[in-house]
mmCIF file of C-alpha atoms in Angstrom:
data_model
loop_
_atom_site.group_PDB
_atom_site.id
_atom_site.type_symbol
_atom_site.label_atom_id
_atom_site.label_comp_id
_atom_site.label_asym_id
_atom_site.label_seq_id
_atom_site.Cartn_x
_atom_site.Cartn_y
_atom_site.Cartn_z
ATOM 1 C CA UNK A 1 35.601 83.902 -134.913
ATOM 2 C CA UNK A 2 32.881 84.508 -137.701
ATOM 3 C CA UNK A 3 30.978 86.539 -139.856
ATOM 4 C CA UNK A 4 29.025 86.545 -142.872
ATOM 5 C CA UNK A 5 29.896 84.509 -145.790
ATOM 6 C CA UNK A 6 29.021 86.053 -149.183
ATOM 7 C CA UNK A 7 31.020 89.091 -148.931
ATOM 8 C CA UNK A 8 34.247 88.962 -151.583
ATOM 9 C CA UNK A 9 35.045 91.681 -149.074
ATOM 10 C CA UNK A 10 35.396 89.624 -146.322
ATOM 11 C CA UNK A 11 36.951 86.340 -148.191
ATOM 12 C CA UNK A 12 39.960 88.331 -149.483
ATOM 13 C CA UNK A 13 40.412 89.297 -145.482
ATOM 14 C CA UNK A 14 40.547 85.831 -144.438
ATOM 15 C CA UNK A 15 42.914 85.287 -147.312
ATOM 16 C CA UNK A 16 44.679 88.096 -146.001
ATOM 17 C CA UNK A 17 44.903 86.169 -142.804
ATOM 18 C CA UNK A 18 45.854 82.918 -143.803
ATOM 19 C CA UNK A 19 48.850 84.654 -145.420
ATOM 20 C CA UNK A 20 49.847 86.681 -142.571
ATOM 21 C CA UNK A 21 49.965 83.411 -140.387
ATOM 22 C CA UNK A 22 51.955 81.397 -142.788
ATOM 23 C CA UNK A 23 55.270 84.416 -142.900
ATOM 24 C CA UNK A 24 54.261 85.123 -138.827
ATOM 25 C CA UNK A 25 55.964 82.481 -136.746
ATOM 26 C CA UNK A 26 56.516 83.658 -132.835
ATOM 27 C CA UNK A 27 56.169 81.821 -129.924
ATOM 28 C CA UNK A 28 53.190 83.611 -128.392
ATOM 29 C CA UNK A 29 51.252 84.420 -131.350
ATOM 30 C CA UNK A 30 48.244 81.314 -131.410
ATOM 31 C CA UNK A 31 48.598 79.751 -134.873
ATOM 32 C CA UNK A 32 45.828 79.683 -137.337
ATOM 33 C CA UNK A 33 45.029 76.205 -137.965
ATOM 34 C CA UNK A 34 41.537 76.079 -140.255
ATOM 35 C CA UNK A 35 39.534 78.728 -142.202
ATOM 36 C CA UNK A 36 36.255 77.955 -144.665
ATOM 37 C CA UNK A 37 32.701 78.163 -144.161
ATOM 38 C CA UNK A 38 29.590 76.510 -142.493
ATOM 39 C CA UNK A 39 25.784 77.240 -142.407
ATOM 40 C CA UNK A 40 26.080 80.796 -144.396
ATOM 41 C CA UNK A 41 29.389 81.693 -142.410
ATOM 42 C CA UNK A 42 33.063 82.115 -142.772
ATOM 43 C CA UNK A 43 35.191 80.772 -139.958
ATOM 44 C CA UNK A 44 38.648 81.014 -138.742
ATOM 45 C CA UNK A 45 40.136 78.644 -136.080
ATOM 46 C CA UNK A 46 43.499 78.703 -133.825
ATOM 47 C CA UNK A 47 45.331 76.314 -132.090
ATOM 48 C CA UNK A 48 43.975 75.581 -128.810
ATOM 49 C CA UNK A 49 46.332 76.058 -125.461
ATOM 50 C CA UNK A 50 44.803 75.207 -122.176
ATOM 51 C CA UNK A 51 44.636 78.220 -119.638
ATOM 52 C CA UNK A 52 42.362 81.857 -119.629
ATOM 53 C CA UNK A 53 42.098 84.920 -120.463
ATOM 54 C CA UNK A 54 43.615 87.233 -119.018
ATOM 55 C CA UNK A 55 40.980 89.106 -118.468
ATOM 56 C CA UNK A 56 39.654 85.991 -115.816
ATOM 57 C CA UNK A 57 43.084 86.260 -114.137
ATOM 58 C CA UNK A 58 42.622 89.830 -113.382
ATOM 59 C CA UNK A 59 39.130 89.121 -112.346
ATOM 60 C CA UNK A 60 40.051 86.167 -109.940
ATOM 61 C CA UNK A 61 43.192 88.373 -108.788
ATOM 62 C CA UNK A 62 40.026 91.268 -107.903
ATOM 63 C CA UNK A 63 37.954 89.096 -106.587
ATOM 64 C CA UNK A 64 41.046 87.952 -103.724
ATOM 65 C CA UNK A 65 41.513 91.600 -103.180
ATOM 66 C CA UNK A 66 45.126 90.501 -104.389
ATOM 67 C CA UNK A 67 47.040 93.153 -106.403
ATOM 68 C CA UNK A 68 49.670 92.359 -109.424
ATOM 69 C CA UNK A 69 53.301 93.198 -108.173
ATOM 70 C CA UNK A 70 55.261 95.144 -110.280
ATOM 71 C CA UNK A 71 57.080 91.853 -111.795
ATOM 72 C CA UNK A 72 54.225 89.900 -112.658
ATOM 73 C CA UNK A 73 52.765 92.675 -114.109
ATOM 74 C CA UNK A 74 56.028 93.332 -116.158
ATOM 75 C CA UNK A 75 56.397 89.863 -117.146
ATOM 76 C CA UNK A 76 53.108 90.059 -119.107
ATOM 77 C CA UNK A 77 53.600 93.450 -120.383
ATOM 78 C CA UNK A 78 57.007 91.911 -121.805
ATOM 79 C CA UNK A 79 55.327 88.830 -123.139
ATOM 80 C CA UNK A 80 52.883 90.749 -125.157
ATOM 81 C CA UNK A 81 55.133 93.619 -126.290
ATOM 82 C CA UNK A 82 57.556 90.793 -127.118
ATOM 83 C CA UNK A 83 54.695 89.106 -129.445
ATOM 84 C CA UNK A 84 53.871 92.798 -131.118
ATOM 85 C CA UNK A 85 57.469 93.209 -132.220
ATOM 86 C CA UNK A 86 57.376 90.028 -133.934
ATOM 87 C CA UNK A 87 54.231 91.016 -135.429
ATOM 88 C CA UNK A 88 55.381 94.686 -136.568
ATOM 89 C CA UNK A 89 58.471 93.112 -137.629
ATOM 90 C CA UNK A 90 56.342 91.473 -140.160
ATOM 91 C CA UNK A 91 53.933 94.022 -141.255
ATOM 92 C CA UNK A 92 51.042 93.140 -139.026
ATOM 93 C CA UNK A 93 49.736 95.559 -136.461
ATOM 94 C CA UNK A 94 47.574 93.871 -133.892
ATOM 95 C CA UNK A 95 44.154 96.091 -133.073
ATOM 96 C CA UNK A 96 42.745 93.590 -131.235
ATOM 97 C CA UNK A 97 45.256 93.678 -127.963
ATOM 98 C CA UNK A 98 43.156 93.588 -125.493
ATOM 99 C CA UNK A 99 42.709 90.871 -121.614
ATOM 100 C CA UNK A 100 40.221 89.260 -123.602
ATOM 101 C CA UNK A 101 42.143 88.122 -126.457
ATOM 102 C CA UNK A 102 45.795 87.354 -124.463
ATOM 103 C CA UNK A 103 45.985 84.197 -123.523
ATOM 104 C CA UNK A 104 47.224 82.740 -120.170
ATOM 105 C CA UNK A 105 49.034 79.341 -119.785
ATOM 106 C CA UNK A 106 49.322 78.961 -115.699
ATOM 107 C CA UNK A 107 51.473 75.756 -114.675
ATOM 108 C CA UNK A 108 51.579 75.322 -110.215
ATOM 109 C CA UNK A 109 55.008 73.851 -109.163
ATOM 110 C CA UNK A 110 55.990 73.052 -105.508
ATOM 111 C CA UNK A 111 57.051 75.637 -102.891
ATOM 112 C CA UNK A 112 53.814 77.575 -104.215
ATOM 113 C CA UNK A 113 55.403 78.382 -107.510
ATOM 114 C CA UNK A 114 53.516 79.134 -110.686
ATOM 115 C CA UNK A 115 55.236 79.296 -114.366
ATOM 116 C CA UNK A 116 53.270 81.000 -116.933
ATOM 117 C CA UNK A 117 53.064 81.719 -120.655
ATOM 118 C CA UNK A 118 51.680 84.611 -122.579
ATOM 119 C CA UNK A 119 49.941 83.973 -126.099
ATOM 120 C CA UNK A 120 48.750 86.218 -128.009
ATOM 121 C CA UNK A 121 44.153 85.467 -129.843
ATOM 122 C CA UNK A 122 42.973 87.042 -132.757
ATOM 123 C CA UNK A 123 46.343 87.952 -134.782
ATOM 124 C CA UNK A 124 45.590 89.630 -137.548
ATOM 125 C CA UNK A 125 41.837 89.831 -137.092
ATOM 126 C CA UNK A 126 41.699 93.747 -136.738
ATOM 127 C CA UNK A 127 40.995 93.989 -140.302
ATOM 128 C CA UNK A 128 39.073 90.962 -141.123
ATOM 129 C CA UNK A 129 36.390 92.733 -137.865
ATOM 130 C CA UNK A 130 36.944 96.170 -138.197
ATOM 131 C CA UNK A 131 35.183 96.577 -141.771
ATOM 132 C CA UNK A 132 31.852 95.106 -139.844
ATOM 133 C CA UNK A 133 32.109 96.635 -136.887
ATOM 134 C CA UNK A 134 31.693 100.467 -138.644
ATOM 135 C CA UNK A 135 30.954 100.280 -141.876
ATOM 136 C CA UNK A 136 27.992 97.718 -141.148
ATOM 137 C CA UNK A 137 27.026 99.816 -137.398
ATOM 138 C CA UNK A 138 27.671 96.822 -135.385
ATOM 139 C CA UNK A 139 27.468 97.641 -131.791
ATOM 140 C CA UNK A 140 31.072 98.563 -130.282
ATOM 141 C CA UNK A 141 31.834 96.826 -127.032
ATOM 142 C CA UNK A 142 33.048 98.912 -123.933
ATOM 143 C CA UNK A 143 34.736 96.418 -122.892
ATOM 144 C CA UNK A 144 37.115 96.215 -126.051
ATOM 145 C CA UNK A 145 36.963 99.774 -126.720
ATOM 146 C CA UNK A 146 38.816 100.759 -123.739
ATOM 147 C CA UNK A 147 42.132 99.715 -125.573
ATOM 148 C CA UNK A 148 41.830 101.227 -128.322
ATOM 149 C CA UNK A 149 43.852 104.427 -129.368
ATOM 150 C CA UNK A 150 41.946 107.546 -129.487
ATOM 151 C CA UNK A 151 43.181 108.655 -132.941
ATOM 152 C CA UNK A 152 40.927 105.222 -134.417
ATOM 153 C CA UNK A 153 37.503 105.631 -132.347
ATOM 154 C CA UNK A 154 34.512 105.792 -134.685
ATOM 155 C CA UNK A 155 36.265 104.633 -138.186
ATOM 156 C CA UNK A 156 37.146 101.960 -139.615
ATOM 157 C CA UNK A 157 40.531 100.454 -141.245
ATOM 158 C CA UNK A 158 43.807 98.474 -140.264
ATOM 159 C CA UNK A 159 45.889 98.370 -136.838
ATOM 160 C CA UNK A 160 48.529 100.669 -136.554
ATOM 161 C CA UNK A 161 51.983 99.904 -134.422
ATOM 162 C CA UNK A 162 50.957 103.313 -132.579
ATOM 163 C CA UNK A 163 47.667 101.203 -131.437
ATOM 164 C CA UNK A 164 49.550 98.068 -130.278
ATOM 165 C CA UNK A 165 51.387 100.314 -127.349
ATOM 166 C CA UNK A 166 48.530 102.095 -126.199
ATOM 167 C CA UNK A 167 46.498 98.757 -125.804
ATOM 168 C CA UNK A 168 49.679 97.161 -123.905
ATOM 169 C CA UNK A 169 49.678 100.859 -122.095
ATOM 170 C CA UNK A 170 46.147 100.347 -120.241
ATOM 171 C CA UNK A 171 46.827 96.346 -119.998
ATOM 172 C CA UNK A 172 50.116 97.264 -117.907
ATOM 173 C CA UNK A 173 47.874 100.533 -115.991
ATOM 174 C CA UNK A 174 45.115 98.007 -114.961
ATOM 175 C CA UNK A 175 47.413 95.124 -113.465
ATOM 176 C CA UNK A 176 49.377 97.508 -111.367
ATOM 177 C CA UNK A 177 46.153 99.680 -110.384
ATOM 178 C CA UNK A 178 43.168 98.133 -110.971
ATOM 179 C CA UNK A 179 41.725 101.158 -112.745
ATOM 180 C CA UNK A 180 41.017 101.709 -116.296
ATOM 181 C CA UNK A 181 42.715 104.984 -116.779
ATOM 182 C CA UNK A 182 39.950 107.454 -118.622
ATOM 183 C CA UNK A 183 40.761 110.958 -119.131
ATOM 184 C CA UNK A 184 42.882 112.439 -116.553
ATOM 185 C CA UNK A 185 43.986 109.849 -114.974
ATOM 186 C CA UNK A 186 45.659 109.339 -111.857
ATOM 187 C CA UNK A 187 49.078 107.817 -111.741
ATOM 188 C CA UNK A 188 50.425 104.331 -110.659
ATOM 189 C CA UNK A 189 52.743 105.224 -108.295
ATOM 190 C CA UNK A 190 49.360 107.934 -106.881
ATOM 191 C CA UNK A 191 47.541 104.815 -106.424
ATOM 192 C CA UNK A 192 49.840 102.377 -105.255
ATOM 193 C CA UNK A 193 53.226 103.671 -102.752
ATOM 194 C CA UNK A 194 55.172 100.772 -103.811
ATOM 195 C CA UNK A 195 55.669 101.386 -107.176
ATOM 196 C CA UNK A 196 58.680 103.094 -108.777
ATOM 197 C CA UNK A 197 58.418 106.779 -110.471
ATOM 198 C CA UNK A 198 59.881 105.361 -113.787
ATOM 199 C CA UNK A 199 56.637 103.359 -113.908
ATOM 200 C CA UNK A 200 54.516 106.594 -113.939
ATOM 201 C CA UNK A 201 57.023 107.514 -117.116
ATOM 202 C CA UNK A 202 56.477 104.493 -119.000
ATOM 203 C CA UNK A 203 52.367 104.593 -118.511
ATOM 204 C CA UNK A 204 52.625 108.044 -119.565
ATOM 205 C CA UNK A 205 54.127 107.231 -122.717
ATOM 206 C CA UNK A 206 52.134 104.819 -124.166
ATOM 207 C CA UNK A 207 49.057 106.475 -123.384
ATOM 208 C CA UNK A 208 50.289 109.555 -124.941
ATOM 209 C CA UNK A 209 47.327 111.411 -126.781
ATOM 210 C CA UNK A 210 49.312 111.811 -129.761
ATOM 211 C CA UNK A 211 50.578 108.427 -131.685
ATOM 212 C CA UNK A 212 53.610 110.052 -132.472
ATOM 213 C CA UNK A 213 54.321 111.030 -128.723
ATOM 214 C CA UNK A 214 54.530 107.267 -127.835
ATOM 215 C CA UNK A 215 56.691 104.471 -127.602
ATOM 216 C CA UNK A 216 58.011 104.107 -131.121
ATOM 217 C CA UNK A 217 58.200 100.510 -130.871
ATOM 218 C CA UNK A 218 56.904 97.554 -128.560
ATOM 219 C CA UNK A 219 60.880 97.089 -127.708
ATOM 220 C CA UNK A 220 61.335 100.463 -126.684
ATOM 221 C CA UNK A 221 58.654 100.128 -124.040
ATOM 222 C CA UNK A 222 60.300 96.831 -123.456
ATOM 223 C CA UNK A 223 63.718 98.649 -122.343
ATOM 224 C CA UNK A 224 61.920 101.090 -120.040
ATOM 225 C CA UNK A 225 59.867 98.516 -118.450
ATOM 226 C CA UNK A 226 63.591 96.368 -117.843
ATOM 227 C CA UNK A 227 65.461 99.425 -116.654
ATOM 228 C CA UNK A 228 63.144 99.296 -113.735
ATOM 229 C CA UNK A 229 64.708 95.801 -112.398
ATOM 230 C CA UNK A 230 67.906 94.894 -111.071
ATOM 231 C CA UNK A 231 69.873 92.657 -113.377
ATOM 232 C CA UNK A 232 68.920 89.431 -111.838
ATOM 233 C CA UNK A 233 65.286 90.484 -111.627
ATOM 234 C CA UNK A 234 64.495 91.487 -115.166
ATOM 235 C CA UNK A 235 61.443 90.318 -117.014
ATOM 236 C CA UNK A 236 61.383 87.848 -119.620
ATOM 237 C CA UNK A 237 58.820 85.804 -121.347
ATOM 238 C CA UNK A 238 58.859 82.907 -118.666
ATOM 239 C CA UNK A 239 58.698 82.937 -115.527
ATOM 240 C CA UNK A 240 58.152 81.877 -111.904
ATOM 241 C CA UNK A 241 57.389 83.340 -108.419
#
């Protein structure tokens, strides 16, 4: 990640960022390892894990005309919502939770197993980006913009909690569907007769309108998304099928 050195602006953010790092310690968030400058630009640089985006897994799952069941896609709604709580829990709201910046760690194991792990790019960026992106008229991706909240398009200014769920609201939509859900959309279980009612409930929610008609928190989204499974088939952070 970069941008242009010579703004105090912009060195206090990184600042910013180095501190929120050093008090934010979760197992899925990517550690910040180096910041500084080179050739008229201010750099920041994580930890490096082996694996992809998950944006490329959806698009390899697309590409196989394979769907996500209603675990897998669980199990990385959990991961991430898991990572956000840490993250609220420490005074950082994401704003950058989007396929692009989650991480996927993919292990094979015999039998046709596959173990995975969920990290979580660009922690604490949202702030160090978002003063470019509008109050400089950068060009807003569509590809990013698609996750974020209504109540922030067009200005600039910090993450909010409220954002975070909404993002991990059309993450979970897309794995189960396929769809980016714009306007009025049509629901999961519309698209796809497999999946449970609740799940309808707990899209719903997060991609309430209003912030304050959402989840609360990451963990309440968490509990819905569990209440779904048996006992023995609940989603955690790692996994198998």
């Amino acid at each position: 990640y970069i941008t242009r050195a010579g703004l105090p602006t912009a060195e206090a953010l990184v600042s910013e960022l180095e501190d929120i790092h050093r008090r934010l310690q979760h197992e899925t968030v990517l550690k910040l390892v180096d910041t500084g400058s080179a050739n008229g630009f201010l750099f920041v640089a994580e930890e490096y894990v082996e694996g992809e985006s998950l944006r490329r897994v959806e698009d390899s799952y697309a590409g196989a005309r394979q769907s996500f069941s209603l675990q897998e896609a669980s199990q990385i709604a959990v991961s991430i919502l898991e990572g956000l709580a840490a993250m609220h829990a420490a005074g950082v709201a994401g704003g950058l939770v989007n396929p692009f910046n989650v991480w996927v760690q993919e292990k094979r194991l015999p039998q046709n197993k596959v173990t995975r792990r969920i990290y979580l790019s660009g922690v604490g960026l949202w702030r160090l980006l978002a003063r470019f992106i509008w109050d400089e008229g950068l060009p807003w991706d569509y590809n990013s913009s698609r996750y974020v909240a209504p109540e922030y398009q067009g200005s600039g200014g910090g993450g909010t909690p409220a954002m975070d769920v909404y993002a991990v609201g059309v993450i979970f939509y897309e794995l189960l569907t396929r769809q980016t859900p714009m306007g009025t959309y049509l629901s999961p279980s519309q698209i796809r007769d497999d999946l449970p009612a609740c799940v309808d409930d707990i899209v719903d929610l997060a991609l309430a309108a209003n912030a304050e008609d959402r989840y609360p928190s990451p963990t309440d989204m968490i509990n819905d998304i569990q209440r779904a499974f048996t006992e023995e088939d609940r989603p955690q952070r790692r996994w198998s099928f």
